[in-house]
Amino acid sequence: MSGYWSRPNSPYLAPVPKRGKTNEPAFVVHTAEKLSEIKDVSTDLLIESTTANFKNLFSRAGSAIDQPGFGGAA
């Protein structure tokens, strides 16, 4: 799944089921669920892939993302 990443910064394009509301970063999970359905992969795989792609694109951010308390990191 190289090359996929997601950006939750379109304030007027909230995903279904939040359509009609102001978009916010917390809604990105709905986009991930729909994209995983379209690509016929698990949502977990899609999230892992987009996270890896982000780290690759912004390699300086990689070490910060791996710290506890950042997003879904353990």
Backbone as a printed PyTorch tensor [residue, N CA C, xyz], in Angstrom:
tensor([[[  0.8250,  -1.1780,   0.0000],
         [  0.0000,   0.0000,   0.0000],
         [  0.8750,   1.2490,   0.0000]],

        [[  1.9570,   1.1830,  -0.6830],
         [  2.8680,   2.3010,  -0.7790],
         [  2.1930,   3.4920,  -1.4480]],

        [[  2.4340,   4.6610,  -0.9060],
         [  1.9320,   5.8730,  -1.5180],
         [  0.6250,   6.3930,  -0.9530]],

        [[ -0.0520,   5.6510,  -0.1000],
         [ -1.3040,   6.1210,   0.4860],
         [ -1.0370,   6.8500,   1.7810]],

        [[ -1.6990,   7.9860,   1.9470],
         [ -1.7400,   8.6690,   3.2270],
         [ -2.9960,   9.4960,   3.2580]],

        [[ -3.3930,   9.9390,   4.4190],
         [ -4.6660,  10.6220,   4.5740],
         [ -4.4870,  11.9370,   5.3010]],

        [[ -5.2490,  12.9400,   4.8740],
         [ -5.1850,  14.2580,   5.4920],
         [ -6.5900,  14.6800,   5.9050]],

        [[ -6.7850,  14.9400,   7.1940],
         [ -8.1230,  15.3130,   7.6780],
         [ -8.3420,  16.8210,   7.7190]],

        [[ -7.9480,  17.5610,   6.6760],
         [ -8.0050,  19.0130,   6.7850],
         [ -8.9380,  19.6810,   5.7750]],

        [[ -9.9910,  19.0170,   5.3940],
         [-10.9910,  19.6220,   4.5140],
         [-12.2160,  19.9440,   5.3690]],

        [[-12.3320,  21.1830,   5.8390],
         [-13.3780,  21.4890,   6.8240],
         [-14.8030,  21.2890,   6.3400]],

        [[-15.0320,  21.3090,   5.0200],
         [-16.3910,  21.1820,   4.5160],
         [-16.6480,  19.8470,   3.8340]],

        [[-15.7260,  18.9010,   3.9630],
         [-15.8900,  17.5960,   3.3280],
         [-15.8040,  16.4650,   4.3510]],

        [[-16.6200,  16.5350,   5.3600],
         [-16.6370,  15.4810,   6.3690],
         [-17.1050,  14.1660,   5.7390]],

        [[-16.4980,  13.0500,   6.1580],
         [-16.9010,  11.7580,   5.5920],
         [-18.2500,  11.2970,   6.1370]],

        [[-18.8960,  10.4320,   5.3690],
         [-20.0880,   9.7470,   5.8610],
         [-19.6060,   8.8990,   7.0300]],

        [[-20.1780,   8.8770,   8.1710],
         [-21.5090,   9.3230,   8.5740],
         [-21.5390,  10.7210,   9.1980]],

        [[-20.4960,  11.4990,   9.0670],
         [-20.4320,  12.8370,   9.6650],
         [-20.7340,  13.9440,   8.6630]],

        [[-21.1990,  13.5890,   7.4700],
         [-21.5020,  14.5530,   6.4140],
         [-22.4270,  15.6310,   6.9470]],

        [[-22.1430,  16.8910,   6.5880],
         [-22.9520,  18.0110,   7.0520],
         [-22.3870,  18.6900,   8.2760]],

        [[-21.4120,  18.0360,   8.9300],
         [-20.7480,  18.6300,  10.0900],
         [-19.3920,  19.1590,   9.6450]],

        [[-18.8150,  20.0320,  10.4350],
         [-17.4650,  20.5050,  10.1430],
         [-16.4990,  19.3530,  10.3520]],

        [[-15.6630,  19.0930,   9.3690],
         [-14.7070,  17.9900,   9.4570],
         [-13.6740,  18.2870,  10.5440]],

        [[-13.1760,  17.2500,  11.1580],
         [-12.1330,  17.3720,  12.1650],
         [-11.2520,  16.1240,  12.1100]],

        [[-10.0240,  16.2100,  12.6240],
         [ -9.0970,  15.0720,  12.5400],
         [ -9.6480,  13.7640,  13.1080]],

        [[-10.5110,  13.8380,  14.0980],
         [-11.0650,  12.6080,  14.6910],
         [-11.8800,  11.7990,  13.6860]],

        [[-12.3330,  12.4320,  12.6090],
         [-13.1610,  11.7360,  11.6190],
         [-12.3400,  10.9370,  10.6150]],

        [[-11.0140,  11.0560,  10.6430],
         [-10.1800,  10.3750,   9.6500],
         [-10.3830,   8.8570,   9.6930]],

        [[-10.7960,   8.3410,  10.8290],
         [-11.0490,   6.8980,  10.9370],
         [-12.1430,   6.4600,   9.9630]],

        [[-13.1390,   7.3160,   9.7340],
         [-14.2090,   6.9670,   8.7950],
         [-13.6770,   6.8990,   7.3620]],

        [[-12.7570,   7.7960,   7.0400],
         [-12.1190,   7.7690,   5.7240],
         [-11.2950,   6.4970,   5.5730]],

        [[-10.5550,   6.1370,   6.6180],
         [ -9.7420,   4.9140,   6.5890],
         [-10.6230,   3.6790,   6.4120]],

        [[-11.7420,   3.6360,   7.1060],
         [-12.6450,   2.4930,   6.9780],
         [-13.1770,   2.3640,   5.5470]],

        [[-13.5610,   3.4780,   4.9460],
         [-14.0890,   3.4360,   3.5760],
         [-12.9980,   3.0590,   2.5810]],

        [[-11.8110,   3.6410,   2.7240],
         [-10.7150,   3.3100,   1.8190],
         [-10.3130,   1.8470,   1.9460]],

        [[-10.3070,   1.3070,   3.1590],
         [ -9.9710,  -0.1110,   3.3240],
         [-11.0320,  -0.9970,   2.6740]],

        [[-12.2830,  -0.5650,   2.7180],
         [-13.3540,  -1.3070,   2.0400],
         [-13.1310,  -1.2860,   0.5230]],

        [[-12.8190,  -0.1120,  -0.0190],
         [-12.5920,   0.0270,  -1.4630],
         [-11.3870,  -0.7920,  -1.9150]],

        [[-10.3010,  -0.7660,  -1.1340],
         [ -9.0650,  -1.4740,  -1.5040],
         [ -9.0890,  -2.9400,  -1.0840]],

        [[-10.1490,  -3.3710,  -0.3880],
         [-10.3060,  -4.7540,   0.0700],
         [ -9.1330,  -5.1980,   0.9510]],

        [[ -8.8150,  -4.3580,   1.9350],
         [ -7.7990,  -4.6840,   2.9400],
         [ -8.3880,  -4.3480,   4.3040]],

        [[ -7.7650,  -4.8630,   5.3510],
         [ -8.2570,  -4.5490,   6.6890],
         [ -7.9550,  -3.0930,   7.0320]],

        [[ -8.7850,  -2.5300,   7.8870],
         [ -8.5540,  -1.1520,   8.3370],
         [ -7.2280,  -1.0580,   9.0710]],

        [[ -6.8930,  -2.0800,   9.8580],
         [ -5.6090,  -2.0760,  10.5720],
         [ -4.4350,  -2.0090,   9.6010]],

        [[ -4.4900,  -2.7860,   8.5110],
         [ -3.4180,  -2.7550,   7.5140],
         [ -3.3300,  -1.3750,   6.8690]],

        [[ -4.4670,  -0.7940,   6.5470],
         [ -4.4710,   0.5280,   5.9390],
         [ -3.8680,   1.5620,   6.8930]],

        [[ -4.2360,   1.5120,   8.1670],
         [ -3.6880,   2.4470,   9.1560],
         [ -2.1890,   2.2510,   9.3080]],

        [[ -1.7380,   1.0060,   9.3810],
         [ -0.2940,   0.7290,   9.4770],
         [  0.4320,   1.2680,   8.2450]],

        [[ -0.1630,   1.0670,   7.0690],
         [  0.4690,   1.5040,   5.8220],
         [  0.5390,   3.0240,   5.7280]],

        [[ -0.5670,   3.6990,   6.0630],
         [ -0.5470,   5.1590,   5.9710],
         [  0.3880,   5.7620,   7.0120]],

        [[  0.4950,   5.1340,   8.1760],
         [  1.4450,   5.6040,   9.1910],
         [  2.8750,   5.4280,   8.7040]],

        [[  3.1760,   4.2700,   8.1270],
         [  4.5220,   4.0290,   7.5820],
         [  4.8360,   5.0000,   6.4490]],

        [[  3.8460,   5.2830,   5.6010],
         [  4.0570,   6.2340,   4.5110],
         [  4.3150,   7.6380,   5.0390]],

        [[  3.5910,   8.0090,   6.0970],
         [  3.8260,   9.3170,   6.7200],
         [  5.2480,   9.3980,   7.2650]],

        [[  5.6500,   8.3440,   7.9820],
         [  7.0080,   8.3240,   8.5510],
         [  8.0590,   8.4080,   7.4530]],

        [[  7.8090,   7.7490,   6.3420],
         [  8.7440,   7.7960,   5.2280],
         [  8.7880,   9.2010,   4.6170]],

        [[  7.6180,   9.7880,   4.4330],
         [  7.5470,  11.1160,   3.8350],
         [  8.1390,  12.1780,   4.7620]],

        [[  7.8500,  12.0640,   6.0230],
         [  8.3350,  13.0190,   7.0160],
         [  9.2490,  12.2920,   8.0000]],

        [[ 10.3640,  11.7950,   7.5160],
         [ 11.2250,  10.9250,   8.3140],
         [ 11.6630,  11.5560,   9.6320]],

        [[ 11.7780,  12.8360,   9.6860],
         [ 12.1730,  13.4760,  10.9430],
         [ 11.0930,  13.3270,  12.0030]],

        [[  9.8520,  13.0980,  11.6010],
         [  8.7550,  12.9420,  12.5540],
         [  8.6740,  11.5240,  13.0960]],

        [[  9.3200,  10.5750,  12.4490],
         [  9.2050,   9.1700,  12.8230],
         [  9.4900,   8.8760,  14.2650]],

        [[ 10.5520,   9.4210,  14.8150],
         [ 10.8930,   9.1190,  16.2070],
         [  9.8730,   9.7110,  17.1690]],

        [[  9.2980,  10.8600,  16.8430],
         [  8.2920,  11.4610,  17.7140],
         [  7.0110,  10.6390,  17.7130]],

        [[  6.6470,  10.0800,  16.5530],
         [  5.4240,   9.2920,  16.4470],
         [  5.5110,   8.0240,  17.2810]],

        [[  6.6940,   7.4780,  17.4190],
         [  6.8660,   6.2470,  18.1680],
         [  6.8110,   6.4540,  19.6780]],

        [[  6.7300,   7.6900,  20.1290],
         [  6.6970,   7.9810,  21.5660],
         [  5.3070,   7.7190,  22.1360]],

        [[  5.2340,   7.2400,  23.3810],
         [  3.9250,   7.0420,  24.0150],
         [  3.1470,   8.3550,  24.0560]],

        [[  1.8600,   8.2680,  23.8430],
         [  1.0210,   9.4410,  23.9050],
         [  0.8000,  10.1250,  22.5740]],

        [[  1.4980,   9.7100,  21.5170],
         [  1.2890,  10.3110,  20.2010],
         [  0.3030,   9.4650,  19.4370]],

        [[ -0.8650,   9.9960,  19.1680],
         [ -1.8770,   9.2670,  18.3940],
         [ -2.2020,   7.9210,  19.0190]],

        [[ -2.0970,   6.8670,  18.2280],
         [ -2.4380,   5.5260,  18.7030],
         [ -1.2470,   4.7510,  19.2010]],

        [[ -0.0800,   5.4000,  19.3350],
         [  1.1140,   4.6740,  19.7720],
         [  0.9380,   4.1640,  21.1950]],

        [[  1.4790,   2.9890,  21.4530],
         [  1.3930,   2.3960,  22.7940],
         [  2.4870,   2.9080,  23.6830]]])
